[in-house]
Short mmCIF file of C-alpha atoms in Angstrom, two decimals:
data_model
loop_
_atom_site.label_atom_id
_atom_site.label_comp_id
_atom_site.label_asym_id
_atom_site.label_seq_id
_atom_site.Cartn_x
_atom_site.Cartn_y
_atom_site.Cartn_z
CA MET A 1 -0.17 -6.17 14.57
CA PRO A 2 -3.94 -7.11 13.25
CA PRO A 3 -6.04 -5.85 16.20
CA LEU A 4 -6.57 -9.23 17.67
CA GLY A 5 -9.80 -11.23 18.09
CA LEU A 6 -11.06 -10.07 15.15
CA THR A 7 -12.08 -13.04 12.13
CA SER A 8 -10.39 -12.92 9.05
CA ARG A 9 -12.71 -11.09 7.00
CA GLN A 10 -13.63 -8.56 10.30
CA LYS A 11 -9.86 -7.27 9.68
CA GLN A 12 -9.66 -7.25 5.58
CA ILE A 13 -13.60 -5.05 6.22
CA LEU A 14 -11.54 -2.95 8.78
CA ALA A 15 -8.66 -2.72 6.47
CA ALA A 16 -10.98 -1.53 3.73
CA VAL A 17 -12.63 0.69 5.71
CA GLN A 18 -8.97 2.42 6.98
CA GLU A 19 -8.04 2.99 3.80
CA VAL A 20 -10.51 5.37 2.32
CA GLY A 21 -12.75 6.24 5.26
CA PHE A 22 -15.77 5.09 4.30
CA THR A 23 -16.97 2.38 2.28
CA THR A 24 -20.97 1.08 1.46
CA ILE A 25 -22.32 -2.53 2.44
CA GLU A 26 -23.22 -2.86 -0.64
CA SER A 27 -18.88 -2.81 -2.02
CA LEU A 28 -18.10 -4.69 0.62
CA ALA A 29 -20.66 -7.54 0.31
CA THR A 30 -19.41 -7.84 -3.54
CA ARG A 31 -15.84 -7.94 -2.21
CA PHE A 32 -16.51 -10.44 0.05
CA GLU A 33 -19.28 -12.31 -1.29
CA VAL A 34 -21.59 -12.81 0.81
CA SER A 35 -24.50 -11.30 1.60
CA PRO A 36 -25.30 -7.18 2.63
CA GLN A 37 -27.09 -8.90 5.75
CA THR A 38 -23.70 -10.78 6.43
CA VAL A 39 -21.70 -7.29 6.06
CA ARG A 40 -23.89 -5.64 8.26
CA ARG A 41 -23.92 -7.85 11.31
CA GLU A 42 -19.89 -8.01 11.10
CA ILE A 43 -20.24 -4.00 11.11
CA ILE A 44 -22.38 -4.14 13.60
CA ARG A 45 -19.99 -6.26 15.79
CA LEU A 46 -16.69 -3.91 14.56
CA GLN A 47 -18.95 -0.60 16.10
CA GLU A 48 -19.52 -2.77 18.97
CA GLN A 49 -15.45 -3.31 19.49
CA ASN A 50 -15.35 0.22 18.46
CA TYR A 51 -13.49 -0.28 15.58
CA LEU A 52 -15.77 1.17 13.07
CA GLN A 53 -19.05 3.27 13.20
CA ARG A 54 -22.53 2.42 11.25
CA PHE A 55 -23.33 4.96 8.91
CA HIS A 56 -26.57 5.15 6.79
CA GLY A 57 -25.71 2.16 4.24
CA GLY A 58 -22.00 2.07 4.89
CA ALA A 59 -19.51 2.49 7.55
CA GLY A 60 -16.68 4.79 8.23
CA LEU A 61 -13.74 4.71 11.01
CA ALA A 62 -14.83 5.72 14.57
CA SER A 63 -13.96 8.41 16.19
CA GLY A 64 -10.65 9.88 15.38
CA GLY A 65 -11.16 9.16 11.55
CA ILE A 66 -8.86 8.75 8.91
CA ARG A 67 -5.78 10.73 10.94
CA SER A 68 -6.26 8.18 13.60
CA ALA A 69 -5.78 4.85 10.93
CA TYR A 70 -2.98 6.51 9.32
CA ALA A 71 -0.90 7.42 12.58
CA GLN A 72 -1.75 4.02 13.81
CA LYS A 73 0.28 2.77 10.93
CA LEU A 74 3.12 5.07 11.16
CA THR A 75 3.79 2.73 14.46
CA ILE A 76 3.70 -0.83 12.75
CA SER A 77 7.03 -1.96 11.94
CA THR A 78 8.42 0.92 12.28
CA LYS A 79 12.10 -0.45 12.76
CA GLY A 80 11.29 -3.14 9.92
CA LYS A 81 10.38 -0.22 7.78
CA GLN A 82 13.97 1.91 8.51
CA GLN A 83 15.08 -0.84 7.42
CA ILE A 84 13.71 -1.67 4.10
CA GLY A 85 14.87 2.46 3.35
CA ALA A 86 18.14 1.97 3.69
CA ALA A 87 18.43 -1.76 1.87
CA LEU A 88 15.95 0.61 -0.95
CA ALA A 89 18.85 3.07 -1.18
CA GLU A 90 21.56 0.82 -1.36
CA ILE A 91 19.70 -0.28 -4.64
CA VAL A 92 19.07 2.59 -5.98
CA PRO A 93 21.71 4.70 -7.34
CA ALA A 94 22.40 9.06 -7.52
CA GLY A 95 20.63 10.59 -10.11
CA ALA A 96 18.07 7.95 -11.06
CA SER A 97 14.53 9.06 -11.88
CA VAL A 98 12.09 7.44 -9.39
CA PHE A 99 7.94 7.22 -8.79
CA LEU A 100 7.26 7.25 -5.55
CA ASP A 101 4.16 5.59 -4.36
CA VAL A 102 2.25 6.26 -1.15
CA GLY A 103 2.14 4.66 2.39
CA THR A 104 4.12 4.46 5.40
CA THR A 105 6.94 2.11 4.36
CA VAL A 106 7.19 4.61 1.25
CA GLU A 107 7.92 7.35 3.12
CA ALA A 108 10.66 5.52 5.25
CA ALA A 109 11.83 5.07 1.98
CA ALA A 110 11.94 8.55 0.83
CA ARG A 111 13.52 9.53 4.29
CA ALA A 112 15.98 7.60 3.02
CA LEU A 113 16.55 8.66 -0.46
CA LEU A 114 17.25 12.16 0.41
CA GLY A 115 20.93 11.54 0.70
CA LYS A 116 21.10 10.81 -2.92
CA PRO A 117 22.36 13.57 -5.13
CA GLY A 118 20.67 13.93 -8.18
CA LEU A 119 17.58 12.13 -7.93
CA ARG A 120 14.80 13.06 -9.98
CA VAL A 121 11.78 12.17 -8.24
CA VAL A 122 7.58 11.80 -8.73
CA THR A 123 5.31 11.21 -6.64
CA ALA A 124 1.44 10.92 -5.98
CA SER A 125 1.95 11.00 -2.26
CA VAL A 126 2.16 14.95 -0.42
CA SER A 127 3.61 13.14 2.61
CA VAL A 128 6.37 11.97 0.45
CA ALA A 129 6.83 15.18 -0.89
CA GLN A 130 6.90 16.77 1.86
CA ILE A 131 9.89 14.52 3.25
CA PHE A 132 11.97 16.03 0.27
CA CYS A 133 11.45 19.34 0.92
CA GLN A 134 12.23 18.84 4.60
CA GLY A 135 15.04 17.29 3.32
CA GLY A 136 16.14 20.66 1.02
CA VAL A 137 15.36 18.82 -1.76
CA PHE A 138 13.15 20.97 -4.15
CA GLU A 139 13.02 18.87 -7.24
CA VAL A 140 10.35 16.99 -6.22
CA VAL A 141 7.38 16.46 -9.34
CA VAL A 142 3.66 16.39 -7.46
CA THR A 143 1.42 14.16 -10.08
CA GLY A 144 -1.66 16.06 -8.86
CA GLY A 145 -5.37 14.76 -9.26
CA THR A 146 -7.90 14.25 -6.08
CA THR A 147 -6.14 13.19 -2.91
CA ARG A 148 -7.36 10.38 -1.09
CA GLY A 149 -7.00 9.74 3.15
CA ALA A 150 -4.82 11.47 5.49
CA ASN A 151 -1.58 10.37 4.01
CA GLY A 152 -2.41 12.55 1.06
CA SER A 153 -2.48 10.11 -1.61
CA LEU A 154 -3.59 11.09 -5.22
CA VAL A 155 -5.76 9.36 -7.28
CA GLY A 156 -7.53 10.46 -10.52
CA GLN A 157 -7.03 10.84 -14.23
CA GLN A 158 -4.93 13.73 -13.91
CA ALA A 159 -2.42 11.69 -11.43
CA ILE A 160 -2.14 8.89 -14.34
CA LYS A 161 -1.79 11.47 -17.04
CA VAL A 162 0.98 12.75 -15.71
CA ILE A 163 2.72 10.00 -14.80
CA ALA A 164 2.13 9.14 -18.19
CA GLY A 165 4.80 11.63 -19.86
CA PHE A 166 8.03 10.62 -17.66
CA ARG A 167 10.23 7.59 -17.75
CA PHE A 168 11.37 6.01 -14.48
CA ASP A 169 14.38 4.09 -13.77
CA TYR A 170 12.28 2.58 -10.85
CA ALA A 171 8.63 2.53 -9.56
CA ILE A 172 9.00 2.18 -5.93
CA LEU A 173 5.17 0.78 -4.37
CA GLY A 174 3.46 0.07 -1.33
CA ALA A 175 1.19 -3.04 -0.65
CA GLY A 176 -1.44 -4.35 1.28
CA GLY A 177 -0.79 -7.73 0.66
CA PHE A 178 -0.06 -10.75 -1.33
CA ASP A 179 -2.53 -13.09 -3.11
CA ASP A 180 -1.87 -16.66 -3.34
CA ASP A 181 0.88 -16.82 -6.06
CA GLY A 182 2.57 -13.60 -4.35
CA ALA A 183 1.05 -10.63 -6.27
CA PRO A 184 1.00 -7.94 -4.29
CA MET A 185 -2.48 -6.68 -3.73
CA ASP A 186 -4.41 -3.23 -2.24
CA PHE A 187 -7.31 -2.13 -0.93
CA ASP A 188 -8.05 0.89 -3.09
CA LEU A 189 -8.74 0.22 -6.99
CA GLU A 190 -8.05 4.09 -8.04
CA LYS A 191 -4.77 4.19 -5.96
CA ILE A 192 -3.83 0.85 -7.62
CA ALA A 193 -4.47 2.59 -11.31
CA VAL A 194 -2.09 4.82 -10.11
CA ARG A 195 0.81 1.84 -9.17
CA GLN A 196 0.37 0.28 -12.13
CA ALA A 197 0.39 3.66 -14.16
CA ALA A 198 3.70 3.86 -13.37
CA MET A 199 5.06 0.52 -13.83
CA ALA A 200 4.49 1.59 -17.05
CA ARG A 201 6.82 3.47 -17.11
CA SER A 202 9.00 2.26 -15.50
CA ARG A 203 12.46 -0.21 -15.91
CA GLN A 204 12.03 -1.77 -12.95
CA THR A 205 9.47 -1.90 -10.69
CA VAL A 206 9.93 -2.51 -6.77
CA VAL A 207 7.90 -2.90 -4.15
CA LEU A 208 8.62 -2.50 -0.44
CA ALA A 209 6.20 -4.33 2.20
CA ASP A 210 6.70 -5.34 5.88
CA HIS A 211 6.46 -8.47 7.28
CA SER A 212 3.04 -7.44 8.48
CA LYS A 213 1.80 -7.66 5.29
CA PHE A 214 2.69 -11.51 4.35
CA GLY A 215 -0.43 -12.88 5.93
CA GLN A 216 -2.91 -10.09 4.72
CA VAL A 217 -4.72 -10.41 1.25
CA GLY A 218 -6.18 -7.07 -0.01
CA THR A 219 -9.03 -6.84 -2.44
CA ALA A 220 -7.29 -6.79 -6.12
CA ARG A 221 -4.15 -7.73 -7.66
CA ILE A 222 -1.93 -4.53 -8.21
CA ALA A 223 0.19 -6.49 -10.74
CA GLU A 224 1.28 -9.88 -11.48
CA PRO A 225 4.51 -11.31 -9.59
CA GLY A 226 6.41 -12.31 -12.41
CA MET A 227 6.20 -8.35 -13.49
CA VAL A 228 7.85 -7.40 -9.95
CA ASP A 229 11.50 -7.16 -10.18
CA MET A 230 12.49 -7.12 -6.50
CA PHE A 231 10.60 -6.88 -3.11
CA VAL A 232 12.57 -5.39 -0.45
CA VAL A 233 11.01 -6.77 2.95
CA ASP A 234 12.45 -6.49 6.49
CA ALA A 235 12.24 -10.84 7.54
CA GLU A 236 12.44 -13.38 5.18
CA PRO A 237 9.30 -14.15 3.33
CA THR A 238 6.86 -17.37 3.96
CA GLU A 239 7.88 -20.50 2.11
CA GLN A 240 4.47 -19.91 0.25
CA LEU A 241 5.81 -16.86 -0.73
CA ARG A 242 9.30 -17.11 -1.58
CA GLU A 243 8.35 -20.53 -3.91
CA SER A 244 5.94 -18.15 -5.46
CA TRP A 245 8.40 -15.14 -6.71
CA ARG A 246 11.12 -17.91 -7.29
CA LYS A 247 8.47 -19.46 -9.71
CA SER A 248 7.84 -15.82 -11.16
CA GLY A 249 11.17 -14.66 -11.73
CA SER A 250 11.12 -12.47 -9.31
CA ARG A 251 13.74 -11.59 -6.63
CA TRP A 252 13.56 -10.83 -3.34
CA LEU A 253 15.64 -8.95 -0.95
CA VAL A 254 15.34 -9.09 3.29
CA ALA A 255 16.50 -5.90 4.44
#
């Protein structure tokens, strides 16, 4: 669940900082279309509650750092993420070529896919690669690139260039929230660029999201809703999401 007692903007500021570990006041002001003074006041309030730590010109996570934020995400909707992973494993056939994104929901999906024989995996996540290696699946391509965050996310032109050399049956992506029209969104533009590169090389795109993301809004759109073939979720989506996905032609599966 999101932290209690915070405004919608404070929750979004906190989520944005958790994604990258540090961000500037200027970038937050641009993102939320408010003055730097307004952002500074929000950061002060978040620091008073020990969510963030102020730095000159910006804000970072409170003591414990990025890894603590990632560890916290591992505890959110654990059962739902396992259900999503199991449902995905029913969709992806043996021998498929898949791109696997970053994030704790995708990691749960990776564990569920361990039993799929002949799976060909490309990933921009060090954590996902480790799951397959520890599970005895060693033929996994890691894109390379610059690491971002405690989950070992890989971003940058090197990652995009490697992805461009493959064709995938499925791009399996995570999301940080949804726009009003049901489009998947996230907070980090470089991670979004990697996802978009994978979508461009895939026959089908599947977005995984637990119910905690239904009410969240990201910074930028990953894709238009009609570009997603299927959303796999762990609870019935909101009426607004259902209607948006129905209009766009996207399907959804409740795990």
